[in-house]
CSV table of N, CA and C in Angstrom, one decimal:
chain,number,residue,atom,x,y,z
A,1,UNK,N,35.9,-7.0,43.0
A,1,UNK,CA,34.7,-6.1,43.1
A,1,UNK,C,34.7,-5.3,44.4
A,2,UNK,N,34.4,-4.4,44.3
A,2,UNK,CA,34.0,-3.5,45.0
A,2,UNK,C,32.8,-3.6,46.5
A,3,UNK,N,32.1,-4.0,46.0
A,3,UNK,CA,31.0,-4.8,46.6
A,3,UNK,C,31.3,-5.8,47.8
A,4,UNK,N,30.6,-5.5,49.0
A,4,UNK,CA,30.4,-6.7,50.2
A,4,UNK,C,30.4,-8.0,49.5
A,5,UNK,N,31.1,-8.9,50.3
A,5,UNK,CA,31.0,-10.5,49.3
A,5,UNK,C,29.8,-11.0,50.0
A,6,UNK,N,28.8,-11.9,49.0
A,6,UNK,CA,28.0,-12.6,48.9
A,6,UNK,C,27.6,-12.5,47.6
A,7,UNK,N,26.5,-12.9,47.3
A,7,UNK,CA,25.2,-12.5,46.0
A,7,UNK,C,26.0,-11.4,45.2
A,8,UNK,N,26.7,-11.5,44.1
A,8,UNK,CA,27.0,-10.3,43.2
A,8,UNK,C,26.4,-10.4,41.9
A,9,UNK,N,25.4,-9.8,41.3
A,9,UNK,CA,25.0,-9.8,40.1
A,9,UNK,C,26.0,-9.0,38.9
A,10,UNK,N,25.9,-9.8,37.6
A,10,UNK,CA,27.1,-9.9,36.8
A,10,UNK,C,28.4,-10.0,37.5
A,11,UNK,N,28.7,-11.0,38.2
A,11,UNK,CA,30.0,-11.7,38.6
A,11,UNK,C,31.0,-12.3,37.7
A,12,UNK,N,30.3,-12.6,36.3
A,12,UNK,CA,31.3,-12.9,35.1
A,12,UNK,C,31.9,-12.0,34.9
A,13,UNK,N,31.7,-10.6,35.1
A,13,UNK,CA,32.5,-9.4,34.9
A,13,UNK,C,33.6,-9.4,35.0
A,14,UNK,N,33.9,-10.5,36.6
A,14,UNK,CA,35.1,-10.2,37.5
A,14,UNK,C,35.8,-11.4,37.3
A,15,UNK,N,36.9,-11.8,38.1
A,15,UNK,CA,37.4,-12.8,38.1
A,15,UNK,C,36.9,-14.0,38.4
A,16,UNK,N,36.4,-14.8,38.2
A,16,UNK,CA,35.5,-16.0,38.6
A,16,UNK,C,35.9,-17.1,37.9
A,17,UNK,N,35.2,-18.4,38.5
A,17,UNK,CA,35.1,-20.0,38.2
A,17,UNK,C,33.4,-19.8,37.9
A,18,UNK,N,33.3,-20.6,36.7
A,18,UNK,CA,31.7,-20.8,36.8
A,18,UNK,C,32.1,-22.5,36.4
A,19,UNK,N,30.5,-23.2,37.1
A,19,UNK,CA,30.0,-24.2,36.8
A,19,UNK,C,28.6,-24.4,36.3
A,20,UNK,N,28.5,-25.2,35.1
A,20,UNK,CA,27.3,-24.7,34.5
A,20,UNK,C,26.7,-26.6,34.4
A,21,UNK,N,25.4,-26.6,35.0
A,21,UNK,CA,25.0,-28.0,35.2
A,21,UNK,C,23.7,-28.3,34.3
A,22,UNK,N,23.6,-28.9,33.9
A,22,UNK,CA,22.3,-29.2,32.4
A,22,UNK,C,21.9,-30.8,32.9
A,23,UNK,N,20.4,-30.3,32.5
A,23,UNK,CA,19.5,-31.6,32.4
A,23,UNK,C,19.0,-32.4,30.9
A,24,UNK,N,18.5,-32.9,30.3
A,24,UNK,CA,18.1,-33.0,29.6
A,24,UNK,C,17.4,-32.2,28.6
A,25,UNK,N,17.9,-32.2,26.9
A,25,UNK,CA,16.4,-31.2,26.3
A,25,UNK,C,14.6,-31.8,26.9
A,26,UNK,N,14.4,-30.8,27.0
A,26,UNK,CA,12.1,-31.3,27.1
A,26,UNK,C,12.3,-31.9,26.0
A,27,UNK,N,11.1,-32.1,26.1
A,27,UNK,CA,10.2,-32.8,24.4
A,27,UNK,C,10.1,-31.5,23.6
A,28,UNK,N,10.6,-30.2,23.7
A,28,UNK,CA,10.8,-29.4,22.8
A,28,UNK,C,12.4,-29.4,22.4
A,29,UNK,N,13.0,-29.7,22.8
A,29,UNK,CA,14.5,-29.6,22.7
A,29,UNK,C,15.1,-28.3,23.1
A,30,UNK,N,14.4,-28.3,24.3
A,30,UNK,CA,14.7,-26.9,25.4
A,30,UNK,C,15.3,-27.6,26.7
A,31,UNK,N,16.7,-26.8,26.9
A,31,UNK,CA,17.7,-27.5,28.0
A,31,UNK,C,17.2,-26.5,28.9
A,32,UNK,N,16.8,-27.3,30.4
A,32,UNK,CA,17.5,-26.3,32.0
A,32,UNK,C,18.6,-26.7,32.0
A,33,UNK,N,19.3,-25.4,32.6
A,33,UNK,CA,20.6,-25.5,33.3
A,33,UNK,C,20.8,-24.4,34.9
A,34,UNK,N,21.6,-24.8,35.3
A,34,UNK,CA,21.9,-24.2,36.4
A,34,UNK,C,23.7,-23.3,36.4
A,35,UNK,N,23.4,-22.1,36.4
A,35,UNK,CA,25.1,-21.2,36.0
A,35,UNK,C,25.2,-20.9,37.2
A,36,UNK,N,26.5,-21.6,38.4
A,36,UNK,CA,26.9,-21.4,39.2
A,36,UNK,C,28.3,-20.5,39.1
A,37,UNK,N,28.4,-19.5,39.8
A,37,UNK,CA,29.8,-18.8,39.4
A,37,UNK,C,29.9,-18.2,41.0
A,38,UNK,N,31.6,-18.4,41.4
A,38,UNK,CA,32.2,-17.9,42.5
A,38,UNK,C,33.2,-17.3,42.2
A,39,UNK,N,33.4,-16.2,42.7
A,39,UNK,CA,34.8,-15.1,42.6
A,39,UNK,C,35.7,-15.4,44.4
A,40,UNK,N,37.1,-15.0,43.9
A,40,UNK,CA,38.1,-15.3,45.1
A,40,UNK,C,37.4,-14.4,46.0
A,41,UNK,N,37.0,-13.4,46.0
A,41,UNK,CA,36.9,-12.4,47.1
A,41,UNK,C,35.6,-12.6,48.1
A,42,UNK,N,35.1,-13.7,47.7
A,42,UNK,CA,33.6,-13.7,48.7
A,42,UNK,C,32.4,-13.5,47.6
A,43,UNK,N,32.3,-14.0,46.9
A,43,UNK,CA,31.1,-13.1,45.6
A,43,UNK,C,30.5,-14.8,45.2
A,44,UNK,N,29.3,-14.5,44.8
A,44,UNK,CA,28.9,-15.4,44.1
A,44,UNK,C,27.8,-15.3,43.5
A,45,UNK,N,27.4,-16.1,42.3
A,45,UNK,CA,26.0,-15.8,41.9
A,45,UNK,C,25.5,-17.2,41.4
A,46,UNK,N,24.0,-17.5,41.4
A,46,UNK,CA,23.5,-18.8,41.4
A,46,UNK,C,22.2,-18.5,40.4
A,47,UNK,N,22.6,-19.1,38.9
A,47,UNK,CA,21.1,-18.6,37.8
A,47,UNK,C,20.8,-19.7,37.3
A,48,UNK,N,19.2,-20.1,37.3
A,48,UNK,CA,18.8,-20.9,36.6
A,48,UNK,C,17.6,-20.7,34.8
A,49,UNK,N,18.7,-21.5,34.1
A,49,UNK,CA,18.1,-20.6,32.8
A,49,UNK,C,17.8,-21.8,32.0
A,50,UNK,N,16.5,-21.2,31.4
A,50,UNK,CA,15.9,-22.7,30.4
A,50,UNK,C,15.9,-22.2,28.9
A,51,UNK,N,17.0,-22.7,28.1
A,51,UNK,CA,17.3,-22.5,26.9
A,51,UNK,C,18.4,-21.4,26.7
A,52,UNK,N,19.2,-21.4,26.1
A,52,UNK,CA,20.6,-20.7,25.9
A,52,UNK,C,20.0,-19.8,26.5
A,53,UNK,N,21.2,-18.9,27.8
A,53,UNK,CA,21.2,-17.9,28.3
A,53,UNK,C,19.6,-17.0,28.5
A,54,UNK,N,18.3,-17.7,28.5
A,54,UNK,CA,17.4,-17.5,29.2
A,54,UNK,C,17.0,-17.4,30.8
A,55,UNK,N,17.7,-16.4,31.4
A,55,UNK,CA,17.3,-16.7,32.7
A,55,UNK,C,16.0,-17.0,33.3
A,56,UNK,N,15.5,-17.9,34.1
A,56,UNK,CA,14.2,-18.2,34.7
A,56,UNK,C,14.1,-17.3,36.1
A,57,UNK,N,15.5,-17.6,36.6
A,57,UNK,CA,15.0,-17.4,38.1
A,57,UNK,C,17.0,-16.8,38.8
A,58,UNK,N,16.9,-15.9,39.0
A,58,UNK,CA,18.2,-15.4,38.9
A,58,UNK,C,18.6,-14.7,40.9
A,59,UNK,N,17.9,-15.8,41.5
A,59,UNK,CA,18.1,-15.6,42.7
A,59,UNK,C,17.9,-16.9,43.5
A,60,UNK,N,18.6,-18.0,43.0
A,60,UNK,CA,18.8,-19.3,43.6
A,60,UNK,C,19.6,-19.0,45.1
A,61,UNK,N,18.7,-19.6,46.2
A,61,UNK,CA,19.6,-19.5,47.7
A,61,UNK,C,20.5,-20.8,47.0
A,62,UNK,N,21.8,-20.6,47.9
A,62,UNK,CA,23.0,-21.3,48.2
A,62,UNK,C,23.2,-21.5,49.8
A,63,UNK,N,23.6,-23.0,49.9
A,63,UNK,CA,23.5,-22.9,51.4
A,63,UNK,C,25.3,-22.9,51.6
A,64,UNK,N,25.6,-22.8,52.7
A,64,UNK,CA,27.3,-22.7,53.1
A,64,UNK,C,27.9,-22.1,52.0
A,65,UNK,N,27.9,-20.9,51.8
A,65,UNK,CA,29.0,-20.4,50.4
A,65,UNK,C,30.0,-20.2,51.6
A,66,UNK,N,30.9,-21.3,51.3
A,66,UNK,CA,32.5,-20.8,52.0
A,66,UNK,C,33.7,-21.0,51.1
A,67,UNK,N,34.3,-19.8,51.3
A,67,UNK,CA,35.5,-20.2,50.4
A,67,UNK,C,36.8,-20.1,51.4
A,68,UNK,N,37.3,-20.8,50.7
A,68,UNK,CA,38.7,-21.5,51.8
A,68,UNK,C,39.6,-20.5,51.4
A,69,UNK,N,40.0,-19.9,51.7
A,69,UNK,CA,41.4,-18.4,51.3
A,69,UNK,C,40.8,-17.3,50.7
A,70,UNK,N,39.5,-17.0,51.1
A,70,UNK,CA,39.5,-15.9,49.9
A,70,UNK,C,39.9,-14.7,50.0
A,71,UNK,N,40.6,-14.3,50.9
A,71,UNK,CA,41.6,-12.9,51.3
A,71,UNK,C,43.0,-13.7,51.0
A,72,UNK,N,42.9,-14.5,51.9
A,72,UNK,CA,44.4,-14.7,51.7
A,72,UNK,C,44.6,-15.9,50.6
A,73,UNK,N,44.9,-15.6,49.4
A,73,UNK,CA,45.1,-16.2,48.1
A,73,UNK,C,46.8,-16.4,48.4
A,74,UNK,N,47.1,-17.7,48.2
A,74,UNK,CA,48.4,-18.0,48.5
A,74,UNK,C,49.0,-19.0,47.1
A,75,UNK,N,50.7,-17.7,47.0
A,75,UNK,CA,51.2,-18.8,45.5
A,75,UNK,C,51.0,-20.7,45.2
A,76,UNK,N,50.8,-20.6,44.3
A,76,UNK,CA,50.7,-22.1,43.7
A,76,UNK,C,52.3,-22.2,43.0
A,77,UNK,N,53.2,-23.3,44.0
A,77,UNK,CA,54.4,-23.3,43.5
A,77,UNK,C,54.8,-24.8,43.6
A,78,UNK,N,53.5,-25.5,43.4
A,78,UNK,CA,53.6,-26.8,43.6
A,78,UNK,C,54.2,-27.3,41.8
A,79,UNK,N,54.8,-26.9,41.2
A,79,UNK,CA,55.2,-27.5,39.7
A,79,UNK,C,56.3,-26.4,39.4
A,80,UNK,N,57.0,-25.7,40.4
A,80,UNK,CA,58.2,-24.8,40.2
A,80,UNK,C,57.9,-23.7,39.7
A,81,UNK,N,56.6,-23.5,39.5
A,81,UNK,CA,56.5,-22.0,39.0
A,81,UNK,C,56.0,-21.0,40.4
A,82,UNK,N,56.7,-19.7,40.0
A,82,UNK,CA,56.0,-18.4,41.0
A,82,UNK,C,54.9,-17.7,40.1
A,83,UNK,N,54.6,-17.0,41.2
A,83,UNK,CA,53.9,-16.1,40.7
A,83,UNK,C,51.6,-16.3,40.3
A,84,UNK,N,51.8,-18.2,40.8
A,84,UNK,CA,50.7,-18.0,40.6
A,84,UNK,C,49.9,-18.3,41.8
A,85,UNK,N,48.6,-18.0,41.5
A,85,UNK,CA,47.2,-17.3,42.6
A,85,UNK,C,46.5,-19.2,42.6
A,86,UNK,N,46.3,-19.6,43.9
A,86,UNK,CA,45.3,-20.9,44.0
A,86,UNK,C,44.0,-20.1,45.0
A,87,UNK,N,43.3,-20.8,45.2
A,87,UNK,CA,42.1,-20.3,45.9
A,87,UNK,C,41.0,-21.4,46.1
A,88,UNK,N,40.5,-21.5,46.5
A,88,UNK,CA,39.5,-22.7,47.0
A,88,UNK,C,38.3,-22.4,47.5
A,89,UNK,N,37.1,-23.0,46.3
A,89,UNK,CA,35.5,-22.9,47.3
A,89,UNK,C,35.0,-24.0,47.2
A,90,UNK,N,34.1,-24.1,48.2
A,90,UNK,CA,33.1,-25.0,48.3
A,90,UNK,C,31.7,-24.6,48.5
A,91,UNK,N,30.6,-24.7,48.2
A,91,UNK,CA,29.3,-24.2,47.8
A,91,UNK,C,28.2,-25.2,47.7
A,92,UNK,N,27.6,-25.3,48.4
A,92,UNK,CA,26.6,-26.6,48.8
A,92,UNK,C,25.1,-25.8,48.2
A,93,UNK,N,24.5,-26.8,47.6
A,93,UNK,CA,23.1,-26.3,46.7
A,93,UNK,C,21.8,-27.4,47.8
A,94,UNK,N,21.0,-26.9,47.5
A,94,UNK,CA,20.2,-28.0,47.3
A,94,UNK,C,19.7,-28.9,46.6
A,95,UNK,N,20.0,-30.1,46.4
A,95,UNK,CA,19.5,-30.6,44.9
A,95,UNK,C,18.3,-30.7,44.4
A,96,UNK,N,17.3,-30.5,45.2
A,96,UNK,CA,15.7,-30.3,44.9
A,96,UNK,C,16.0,-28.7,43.7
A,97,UNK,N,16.9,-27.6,43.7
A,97,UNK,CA,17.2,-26.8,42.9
A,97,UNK,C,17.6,-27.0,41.5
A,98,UNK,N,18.7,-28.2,41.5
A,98,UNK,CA,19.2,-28.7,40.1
A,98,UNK,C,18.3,-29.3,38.5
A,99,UNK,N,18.4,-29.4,38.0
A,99,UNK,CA,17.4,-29.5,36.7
A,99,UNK,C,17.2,-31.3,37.0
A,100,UNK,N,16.8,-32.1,36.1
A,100,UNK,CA,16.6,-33.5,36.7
A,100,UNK,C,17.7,-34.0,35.5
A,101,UNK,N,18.2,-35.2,35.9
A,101,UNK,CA,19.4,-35.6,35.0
A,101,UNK,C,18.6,-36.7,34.1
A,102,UNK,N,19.5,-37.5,33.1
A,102,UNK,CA,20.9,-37.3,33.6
A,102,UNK,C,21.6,-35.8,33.2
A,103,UNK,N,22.9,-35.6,33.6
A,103,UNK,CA,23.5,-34.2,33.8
A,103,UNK,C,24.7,-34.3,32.8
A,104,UNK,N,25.2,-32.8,32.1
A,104,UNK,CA,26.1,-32.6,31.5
A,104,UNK,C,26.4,-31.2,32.3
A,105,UNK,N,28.2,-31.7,32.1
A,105,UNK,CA,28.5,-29.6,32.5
A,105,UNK,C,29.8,-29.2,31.8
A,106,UNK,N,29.8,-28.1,32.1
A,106,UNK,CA,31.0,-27.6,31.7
A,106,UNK,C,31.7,-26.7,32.9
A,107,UNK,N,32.6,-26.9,33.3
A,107,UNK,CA,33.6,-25.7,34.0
A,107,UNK,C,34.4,-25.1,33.2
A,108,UNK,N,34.3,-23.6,33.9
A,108,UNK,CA,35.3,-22.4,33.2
A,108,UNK,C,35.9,-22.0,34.2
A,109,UNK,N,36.4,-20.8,33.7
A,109,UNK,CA,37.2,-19.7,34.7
A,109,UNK,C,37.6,-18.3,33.5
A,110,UNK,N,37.5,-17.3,34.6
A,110,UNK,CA,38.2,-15.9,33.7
A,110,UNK,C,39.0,-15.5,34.7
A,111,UNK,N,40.6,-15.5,34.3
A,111,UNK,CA,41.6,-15.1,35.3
A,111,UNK,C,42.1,-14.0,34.8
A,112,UNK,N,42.3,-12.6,35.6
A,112,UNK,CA,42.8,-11.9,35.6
A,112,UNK,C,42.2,-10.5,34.8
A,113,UNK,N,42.7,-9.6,35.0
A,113,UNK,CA,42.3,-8.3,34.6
A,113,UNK,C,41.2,-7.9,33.4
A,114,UNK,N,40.5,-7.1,33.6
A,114,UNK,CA,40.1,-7.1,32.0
A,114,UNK,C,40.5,-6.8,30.8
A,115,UNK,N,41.8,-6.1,30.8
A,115,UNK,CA,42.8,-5.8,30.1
A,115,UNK,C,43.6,-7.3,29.5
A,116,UNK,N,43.8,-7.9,30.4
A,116,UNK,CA,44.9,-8.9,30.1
A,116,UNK,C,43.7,-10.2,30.5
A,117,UNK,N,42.6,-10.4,30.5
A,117,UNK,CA,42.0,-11.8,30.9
A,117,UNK,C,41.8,-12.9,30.0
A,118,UNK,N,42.2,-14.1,30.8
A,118,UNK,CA,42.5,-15.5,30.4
A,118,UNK,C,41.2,-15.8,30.2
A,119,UNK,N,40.5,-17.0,29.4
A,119,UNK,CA,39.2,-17.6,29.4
A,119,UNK,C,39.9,-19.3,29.3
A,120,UNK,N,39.5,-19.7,30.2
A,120,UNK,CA,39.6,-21.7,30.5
A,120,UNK,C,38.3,-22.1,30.7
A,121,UNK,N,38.1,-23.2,29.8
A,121,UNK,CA,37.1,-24.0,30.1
A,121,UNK,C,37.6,-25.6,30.1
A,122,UNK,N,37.3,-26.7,30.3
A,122,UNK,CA,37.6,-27.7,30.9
A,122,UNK,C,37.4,-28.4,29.2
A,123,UNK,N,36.5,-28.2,28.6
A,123,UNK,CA,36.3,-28.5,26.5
A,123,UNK,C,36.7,-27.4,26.1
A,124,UNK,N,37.1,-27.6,24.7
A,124,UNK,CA,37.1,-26.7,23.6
A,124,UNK,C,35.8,-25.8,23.2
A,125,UNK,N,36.0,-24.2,23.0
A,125,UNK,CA,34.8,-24.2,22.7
A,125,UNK,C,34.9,-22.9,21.6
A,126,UNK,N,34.4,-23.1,20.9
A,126,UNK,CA,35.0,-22.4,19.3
A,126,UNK,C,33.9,-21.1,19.4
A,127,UNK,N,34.5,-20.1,18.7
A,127,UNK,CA,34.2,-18.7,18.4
A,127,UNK,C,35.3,-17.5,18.6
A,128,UNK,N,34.9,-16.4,17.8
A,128,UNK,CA,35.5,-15.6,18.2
A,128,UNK,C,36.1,-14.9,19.4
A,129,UNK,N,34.8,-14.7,20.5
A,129,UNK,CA,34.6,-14.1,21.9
A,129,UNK,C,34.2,-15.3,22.4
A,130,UNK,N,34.7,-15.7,24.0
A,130,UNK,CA,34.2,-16.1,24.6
A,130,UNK,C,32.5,-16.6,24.9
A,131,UNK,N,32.0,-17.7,25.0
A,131,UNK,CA,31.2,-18.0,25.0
A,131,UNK,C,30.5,-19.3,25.7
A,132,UNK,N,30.1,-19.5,27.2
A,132,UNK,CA,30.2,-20.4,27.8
A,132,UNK,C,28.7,-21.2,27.7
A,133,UNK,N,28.1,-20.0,27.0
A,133,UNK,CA,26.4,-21.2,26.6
A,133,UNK,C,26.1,-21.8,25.8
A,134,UNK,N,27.6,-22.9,25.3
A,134,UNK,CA,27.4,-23.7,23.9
A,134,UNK,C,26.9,-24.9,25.0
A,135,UNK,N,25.6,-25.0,24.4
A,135,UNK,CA,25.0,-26.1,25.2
A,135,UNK,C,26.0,-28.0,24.9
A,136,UNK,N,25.7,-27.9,23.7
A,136,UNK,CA,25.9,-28.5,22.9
A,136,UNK,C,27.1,-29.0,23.2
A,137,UNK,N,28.5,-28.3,24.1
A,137,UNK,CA,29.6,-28.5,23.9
A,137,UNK,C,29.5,-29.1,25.6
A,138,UNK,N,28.7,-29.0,26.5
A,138,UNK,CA,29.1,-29.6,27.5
A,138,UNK,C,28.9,-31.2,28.1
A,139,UNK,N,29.7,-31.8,28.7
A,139,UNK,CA,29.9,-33.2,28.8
A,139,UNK,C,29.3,-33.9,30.0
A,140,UNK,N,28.9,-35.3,29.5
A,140,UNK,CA,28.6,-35.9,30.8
A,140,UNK,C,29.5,-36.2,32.4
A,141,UNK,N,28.4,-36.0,33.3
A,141,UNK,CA,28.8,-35.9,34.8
A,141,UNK,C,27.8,-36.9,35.4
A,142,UNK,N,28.3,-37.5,36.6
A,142,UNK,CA,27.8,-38.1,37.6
A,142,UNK,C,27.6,-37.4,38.5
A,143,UNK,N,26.7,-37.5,38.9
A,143,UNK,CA,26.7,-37.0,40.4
A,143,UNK,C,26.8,-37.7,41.8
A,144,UNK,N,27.1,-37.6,42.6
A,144,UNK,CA,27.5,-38.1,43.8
A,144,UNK,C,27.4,-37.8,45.3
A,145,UNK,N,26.7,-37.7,45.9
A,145,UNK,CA,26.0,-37.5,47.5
A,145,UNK,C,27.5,-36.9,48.3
């Protein structure tokens, strides 16, 4: 992106890792979740949405958004291959922000161009197009201090 790194709205656009963190359905069988997503270049965005892709509040503070290389992206040639990009963040929340557990999530990623872009998620997740708000499809997590 083009854009100063911090806060980028529509950051799925670009190249990104998202983490997406879920609480329980209410007594309606309405999920919160929390869509965490960081790009290599300094970008980030923090949304909390109650029921598929309903955003509530789409300007969650993040405290320490630091990423470890994000200019200098250095090959991953640890398994004999060239040619690929590693990168590294770390992103501290506060957990008074998180939905109340217990927690299910899913991690993704979209690597690479819009022309040529990869979609990875850590499950399977069935459809045509891309689609990272299958509630339904994401797994249990621990959390840990």
């Amino acid at each position: 992106p083009s854009e100063e790194k911090g806060r980028l709205w529509e950051l799925w656009e670009y190249e990104v890792v998202e983490l997406f963190l879920a609480g329980p359905p209410d007594i309606h069988g309405v999920v919160e979740y929390i869509e965490l997503e960081v790009g290599p270049h300094g970008h980030w965005l923090a949304l909390r949405l109650k029921g598929t892709r309903n955003i509530i509040d789409d300007n969650i503070p993040l405290k320490n958004v630091t990423l470890e290389t994000p200019y200098h992206i250095e090959d991953d040639t640890s398994d004999g291959a060239f040619g690929r990009k590693r990168w590294k963040a770390c992103v501290r929340m506060d957990r008074k922000l998180l939905p109340s557990g217990p927690y299910r999530a899913l991690a993704t990623a979209a690597n690479g161009p819009p022309s040529n872009r990869q979609y990875l998620s850590n499950v399977p997740l069935p459809g045509p197009e891309p689609n990272f708000h299958q509630l339904d499809r994401f797994t249990p997590v621990k959390l840990t201090d």
